[in-house]
């Protein structure tokens, strides 16, 4: 009798265990295509029963949020607010959505905090250097008066007349927002080159990803999600807590892409351990041209109109990678763009403001500057500096 | 119950040898299964490769069993060359098979994007090979992701 009871106990234990498994936390990963890149939502939750319906609603809501942001500010969508703004002449204005207003407000804040180092009105200069997305789509054909053959962008600088003209259009203070947040006006005077008058254009692509991370994280928290993360094109990431059945450590290990990765080196140069924080990374290694062995990346110096890492005295200038950690992904997205040109300027800013963590890699010597004590270096070619 | 029966019960042992064997076996089974399912998870070693197209798993391969499966709905889009030391998986991202990604899975335990016609720079072809459960290769224009079967979802940034 006792043995029968023991056998039944064994069966009951197994059934209980299996039932336990069916209600356990599991992981789901979903990818979205937006802002010309892939976004990933990873969530840990109980996805059985009502949890699955909640997850489906979450995925649909996040997709709609991303779609709305993309529609508002994408420069590749002719109907977006920003495309309409870019088509305006001086003193003309357009009606803008609440999303566009919020993103422009974050951008204005960053512009002021960085004394103009972050300036999204560099779009024409970026295009002149062949660094906008149309040059990397695989279907580029010259369209404008200043366009060149694709191979020419890897051998020579752009026409100086255009460069000087487009540099003069960089001025975010000349983008005026109405007090009620419903309209944006272009105040900047146009410049003429040849028979064409060019007007100021801007691209909010960088800050839009951070804004999307902020909105998605806010939504996930409102839905009661505790574990997971949202990565918008890998350049902007929002972390909740990590769920790990093996340990009680709720930190994620965030690997940072090696900006100078080769076949023989690690794909990542450093790893950061953390949770409930947002981060943003900019680098010179994704969209760039290589002229005479030096990188000319898509981030434009707002004071000169040239790529921030243009070589100085035969040495690559600035940072090849900068990652900033903070609570507002939208703002830190702007800060990575603003400070990729200058280590000292970045360190002074972080010292004055406080509340940010950062990792920066100097282009010329791969020296790593950080205020994160437990940052793990994964590649011997990089060295930590005090 | 008679007094003699009660006396007999008092004298008898709580557990016989066979009782102890059964109980010990039960405990051992529970501990063993717990160990396998809890501590056996999340090994950093790569156990297989999954190819995902537009959020649907279309192909899986396991190294230990040297076995692959193609999602029936995508059988027309995936072709596989199975050699002794590697699998060459071609995924067509459109109906007329004019656009493709070629994924090579080395049976020694790695995978990489050999070729694709996705863009000028072919970013996915330049991505690092997958050698453990953290690696991932993404071809955005073709909505294709190559990732470990036991993917560890720690984020990356760059």
XYZ file of C-alpha atoms in Angstrom, chain A residues 25 44 226-229 239-254 272-277, chain B residues 154-155:
30
model
C 8.162 32.857 -16.969
C 10.015 37.736 -20.027
C 9.277 43.918 -15.215
C 11.708 41.864 -17.275
C 12.986 42.566 -20.773
C 14.374 45.255 -23.040
C 16.498 48.075 -20.232
C 14.026 46.716 -17.710
C 15.375 43.943 -15.441
C 16.892 40.686 -16.663
C 15.195 37.390 -15.803
C 17.642 34.595 -15.175
C 16.593 31.241 -13.748
C 20.173 30.399 -12.763
C 21.017 33.445 -10.676
C 19.357 36.280 -8.817
C 21.332 38.796 -10.875
C 18.773 40.989 -12.646
C 21.366 42.961 -14.612
C 21.678 42.652 -18.355
C 25.121 42.315 -19.844
C 25.119 44.814 -22.712
C 28.231 46.877 -19.381
C 26.186 45.364 -16.579
C 22.973 47.160 -15.650
C 19.180 47.356 -15.493
C 16.333 49.882 -15.552
C 18.323 52.370 -17.634
C 21.397 40.017 -23.726
C 21.275 43.205 -25.773
